[in-house]
Amino acid sequence: MDADHIMRAVGLRLAQAERVLFITGAGISADSGLPTYRGVGGIYDGVATADGIDIEEALSGPMFQVRPVVTWKYLAQIEAACRGARPNAAHYAIAELERHKPGVFTLTQNVDGLHSAAGVENLVEIHGCLKRLACTVCGWRTELETYAGLALPPQCPECSGLVRPQVVLFGENLPMDQLERLYAALDEGFDMVFTIGTSALFPYIVQPVLWARSQGIPTVEINPGTTELSTIVDYRVQARAALAMPAILAAAGLHGRRN
Ligand code: APR
C-alpha cells in the first residue's frame, strides 16, 4: 500500500475512535524548522559535542551537578534552535482533533512548548518544558519566552542559587505529577495509539504501543525514517508529520489545516 492509501485507512479508523493517544517526539517539530536529535535530520547522531563529550553526558543530571556551565551551554543551544518556532500543521491537527474528540490525549517528549502553543490541552510534557525555570535552592520559579540576554548559568534573583529549566536531564527521574496523569489516562484505555516523530528509545514511549498492539487496538507510526516500532505498528505512515496529519484528518472527515 502506498502512503496515501495508508493515510486514508488510518483516517477511517480515526473517525471511529473516541479515545486516541498521540505520543510525539522531536520529529513532529521538524516541520517547524527544529532539528531532531536522531534519525532523519538528527544533529547528534554519532557526533560528540564541541567539548568532546557525548551530548547525553553534557545534558545529564550528574553533569549539571558538577559542571552546570556545560549543561547550560547545550540547553541554551536547544533553546536557541526552538526560538521563534511556530507550531506546524501536525500540532494544529492534534489540537483540532481534541476539539472534536475530548478523549484525545498527547504524551510528548518535546521541551519546545509547541503543542501548548497550538492549543493542545490534554497534554503530558514528560520531559518538561524549556520555558519554565526554577531555582535549585529556594524553588523560585519563572517562565521565559526566550533565553536571549540570559546570563548563563542564571542565578536566582531571590537567593542567588543556581537556576535550571524544568526539563528532565539524562539520568534524572521523570516528573511524578506528569507520570500520574499519564497512568490515569492509560488506565481509562485508548482505542487508537499514534507515535509521531519519535525514535522510540524509552520504555514509557514504547510500552503503550506494545500494550495497544497486544490488545488489538490500532497503532500508527508517522515517521519518514525507520524505528524499532516500524515493524510492530499496524499502520506505518512513512511521511512527514505536517503532511500526514492533515491528510489523516481529512480522510477522517475532519478538517485538516495545512501549513
Ligand atoms: N515528521 C515526522 N518524523 C520525523 C520528521 C518529520 N518531519 N523528521 C524526522 N522525523 C523522525 C526521525 O526519523 C526520528 O525517528 O523523528 C524522530 C526523531 O527522533 P529523536 O531525535 O530521537 O527524538 P525523540 O524520539 O523525541 O528523542 C527522545 O531523547 O535526546 C532525548 O530528551 C530528548 O526528548 C528527547 C528524547
mmCIF file of C-alpha atoms in Angstrom, residues 68-214:
data_model
loop_
_atom_site.group_PDB
_atom_site.id
_atom_site.type_symbol
_atom_site.label_atom_id
_atom_site.label_comp_id
_atom_site.label_asym_id
_atom_site.label_seq_id
_atom_site.Cartn_x
_atom_site.Cartn_y
_atom_site.Cartn_z
ATOM 1 C CA PRO A 68 26.327 23.310 35.230
ATOM 2 C CA VAL A 69 28.036 25.643 32.744
ATOM 3 C CA VAL A 70 28.458 22.749 30.303
ATOM 4 C CA THR A 71 24.858 21.576 30.653
ATOM 5 C CA TRP A 72 23.545 25.133 30.340
ATOM 6 C CA LYS A 73 25.594 25.690 27.183
ATOM 7 C CA TYR A 74 23.805 22.828 25.391
ATOM 8 C CA LEU A 75 20.404 23.617 26.894
ATOM 9 C CA ALA A 76 20.816 27.148 25.543
ATOM 10 C CA GLN A 77 21.696 25.746 22.106
ATOM 11 C CA ILE A 78 18.495 23.711 22.083
ATOM 12 C CA GLU A 79 16.512 26.741 23.210
ATOM 13 C CA ALA A 80 18.125 28.889 20.501
ATOM 14 C CA ALA A 81 17.078 26.290 17.913
ATOM 15 C CA CYS A 82 13.463 26.479 19.199
ATOM 16 C CA ARG A 83 13.378 30.271 19.415
ATOM 17 C CA GLY A 84 10.708 31.862 17.240
ATOM 18 C CA ALA A 85 9.451 28.469 16.024
ATOM 19 C CA ARG A 86 5.724 28.211 15.413
ATOM 20 C CA PRO A 87 3.547 25.120 15.635
ATOM 21 C CA ASN A 88 3.004 23.371 12.302
ATOM 22 C CA ALA A 89 0.036 21.612 10.702
ATOM 23 C CA ALA A 90 0.648 18.435 12.735
ATOM 24 C CA HIS A 91 0.494 20.269 16.074
ATOM 25 C CA TYR A 92 -2.657 22.094 14.936
ATOM 26 C CA ALA A 93 -4.222 18.855 13.684
ATOM 27 C CA ILE A 94 -3.959 17.312 17.161
ATOM 28 C CA ALA A 95 -5.431 20.460 18.729
ATOM 29 C CA GLU A 96 -8.292 20.349 16.238
ATOM 30 C CA LEU A 97 -8.904 16.666 16.880
ATOM 31 C CA GLU A 98 -9.033 17.396 20.603
ATOM 32 C CA ARG A 99 -11.922 19.769 19.921
ATOM 33 C CA HIS A 100 -13.803 17.027 18.033
ATOM 34 C CA LYS A 101 -12.915 14.218 20.438
ATOM 35 C CA PRO A 102 -12.480 15.003 24.147
ATOM 36 C CA GLY A 103 -10.763 11.620 24.591
ATOM 37 C CA VAL A 104 -7.655 12.790 22.692
ATOM 38 C CA PHE A 105 -4.546 12.762 24.879
ATOM 39 C CA THR A 106 -0.980 13.742 23.957
ATOM 40 C CA LEU A 107 2.204 12.462 25.561
ATOM 41 C CA THR A 108 5.196 14.407 24.300
ATOM 42 C CA GLN A 109 8.908 14.145 24.901
ATOM 43 C CA ASN A 110 9.395 17.602 23.414
ATOM 44 C CA VAL A 111 10.526 20.511 25.545
ATOM 45 C CA ASP A 112 9.728 23.142 22.883
ATOM 46 C CA GLY A 113 6.214 24.053 24.101
ATOM 47 C CA LEU A 114 4.771 23.841 20.561
ATOM 48 C CA HIS A 115 1.849 21.543 21.440
ATOM 49 C CA SER A 116 0.628 24.086 24.006
ATOM 50 C CA ALA A 117 1.233 26.915 21.543
ATOM 51 C CA ALA A 118 -1.060 25.100 19.082
ATOM 52 C CA GLY A 119 -3.774 24.901 21.734
ATOM 53 C CA VAL A 120 -3.410 21.251 22.804
ATOM 54 C CA GLU A 121 -4.757 20.902 26.346
ATOM 55 C CA ASN A 122 -4.796 17.211 27.331
ATOM 56 C CA LEU A 123 -1.027 17.177 27.359
ATOM 57 C CA VAL A 124 1.717 15.491 29.337
ATOM 58 C CA GLU A 125 5.152 17.009 28.742
ATOM 59 C CA ILE A 126 7.046 14.076 30.164
ATOM 60 C CA HIS A 127 10.468 15.734 29.702
ATOM 61 C CA GLY A 128 9.275 19.159 30.884
ATOM 62 C CA CYS A 129 9.491 22.468 29.033
ATOM 63 C CA LEU A 130 12.476 24.770 28.443
ATOM 64 C CA LYS A 131 10.386 27.875 29.082
ATOM 65 C CA ARG A 132 9.818 27.013 32.741
ATOM 66 C CA LEU A 133 12.774 27.775 35.036
ATOM 67 C CA ALA A 134 13.216 27.141 38.754
ATOM 68 C CA CYS A 135 15.861 27.804 41.397
ATOM 69 C CA THR A 136 17.596 24.629 42.576
ATOM 70 C CA VAL A 137 17.997 26.131 46.065
ATOM 71 C CA CYS A 138 14.831 28.015 47.086
ATOM 72 C CA GLY A 139 12.340 26.800 44.466
ATOM 73 C CA TRP A 140 11.695 30.268 42.952
ATOM 74 C CA ARG A 141 10.018 29.821 39.566
ATOM 75 C CA THR A 142 9.530 31.824 36.398
ATOM 76 C CA GLU A 143 8.500 31.362 32.776
ATOM 77 C CA LEU A 144 10.534 32.867 29.945
ATOM 78 C CA GLU A 145 9.588 33.250 26.293
ATOM 79 C CA THR A 146 13.257 33.302 25.312
ATOM 80 C CA TYR A 147 16.729 32.825 26.811
ATOM 81 C CA ALA A 148 18.008 35.810 24.781
ATOM 82 C CA GLY A 149 20.070 38.042 27.070
ATOM 83 C CA LEU A 150 20.101 35.500 29.898
ATOM 84 C CA ALA A 151 23.465 35.294 31.699
ATOM 85 C CA LEU A 152 24.454 31.622 31.842
ATOM 86 C CA PRO A 153 24.176 29.849 34.147
ATOM 87 C CA PRO A 154 21.380 32.039 35.500
ATOM 88 C CA GLN A 155 21.208 32.959 39.163
ATOM 89 C CA CYS A 156 18.101 33.161 41.294
ATOM 90 C CA PRO A 157 17.032 36.804 41.918
ATOM 91 C CA GLU A 158 15.821 35.772 45.395
ATOM 92 C CA CYS A 159 18.713 33.739 46.804
ATOM 93 C CA SER A 160 21.465 33.749 44.100
ATOM 94 C CA GLY A 161 21.117 29.967 43.823
ATOM 95 C CA LEU A 162 21.594 28.120 40.543
ATOM 96 C CA VAL A 163 18.558 28.269 38.253
ATOM 97 C CA ARG A 164 17.680 25.480 35.837
ATOM 98 C CA PRO A 165 14.963 24.741 33.310
ATOM 99 C CA GLN A 166 12.216 22.381 34.398
ATOM 100 C CA VAL A 167 13.323 19.668 31.986
ATOM 101 C CA VAL A 168 14.347 16.096 32.652
ATOM 102 C CA LEU A 169 18.078 15.679 32.103
ATOM 103 C CA PHE A 170 19.558 12.283 31.236
ATOM 104 C CA GLY A 171 19.767 10.134 34.374
ATOM 105 C CA GLU A 172 17.035 12.087 36.168
ATOM 106 C CA ASN A 173 13.621 10.854 37.244
ATOM 107 C CA LEU A 174 10.505 11.669 35.285
ATOM 108 C CA PRO A 175 8.174 14.186 36.990
ATOM 109 C CA MET A 176 5.792 12.272 39.250
ATOM 110 C CA ASP A 177 2.778 14.546 38.616
ATOM 111 C CA GLN A 178 3.076 14.063 34.842
ATOM 112 C CA LEU A 179 3.545 10.303 35.230
ATOM 113 C CA GLU A 180 0.419 10.089 37.379
ATOM 114 C CA ARG A 181 -1.614 11.932 34.732
ATOM 115 C CA LEU A 182 -0.272 9.591 32.066
ATOM 116 C CA TYR A 183 -1.085 6.467 34.105
ATOM 117 C CA ALA A 184 -4.583 7.759 34.836
ATOM 118 C CA ALA A 185 -5.155 8.253 31.097
ATOM 119 C CA LEU A 186 -3.722 4.810 30.273
ATOM 120 C CA ASP A 187 -5.967 3.252 32.931
ATOM 121 C CA GLU A 188 -9.004 4.632 31.128
ATOM 122 C CA GLY A 189 -7.741 2.937 27.949
ATOM 123 C CA PHE A 190 -7.443 4.108 24.354
ATOM 124 C CA ASP A 191 -8.932 2.846 21.139
ATOM 125 C CA MET A 192 -6.151 4.117 18.872
ATOM 126 C CA VAL A 193 -2.475 4.927 19.501
ATOM 127 C CA PHE A 194 -0.211 7.071 17.289
ATOM 128 C CA THR A 195 3.502 7.724 17.553
ATOM 129 C CA ILE A 196 4.697 10.743 15.605
ATOM 130 C CA GLY A 197 8.324 11.704 15.033
ATOM 131 C CA THR A 198 9.980 9.747 17.793
ATOM 132 C CA SER A 199 12.854 7.311 17.606
ATOM 133 C CA ALA A 200 11.002 5.479 20.416
ATOM 134 C CA LEU A 201 14.010 4.899 22.645
ATOM 135 C CA PHE A 202 12.383 4.921 26.051
ATOM 136 C CA PRO A 203 10.232 2.208 27.646
ATOM 137 C CA TYR A 204 7.492 4.665 28.633
ATOM 138 C CA ILE A 205 7.170 5.569 24.940
ATOM 139 C CA VAL A 206 7.291 2.051 23.559
ATOM 140 C CA GLN A 207 5.122 0.311 26.169
ATOM 141 C CA PRO A 208 1.777 1.986 25.391
ATOM 142 C CA VAL A 209 2.273 0.979 21.747
ATOM 143 C CA LEU A 210 3.118 -2.638 22.646
ATOM 144 C CA TRP A 211 0.169 -2.730 25.041
ATOM 145 C CA ALA A 212 -2.191 -1.432 22.329
ATOM 146 C CA ARG A 213 -0.827 -3.949 19.836
ATOM 147 C CA SER A 214 -1.370 -6.809 22.274
#
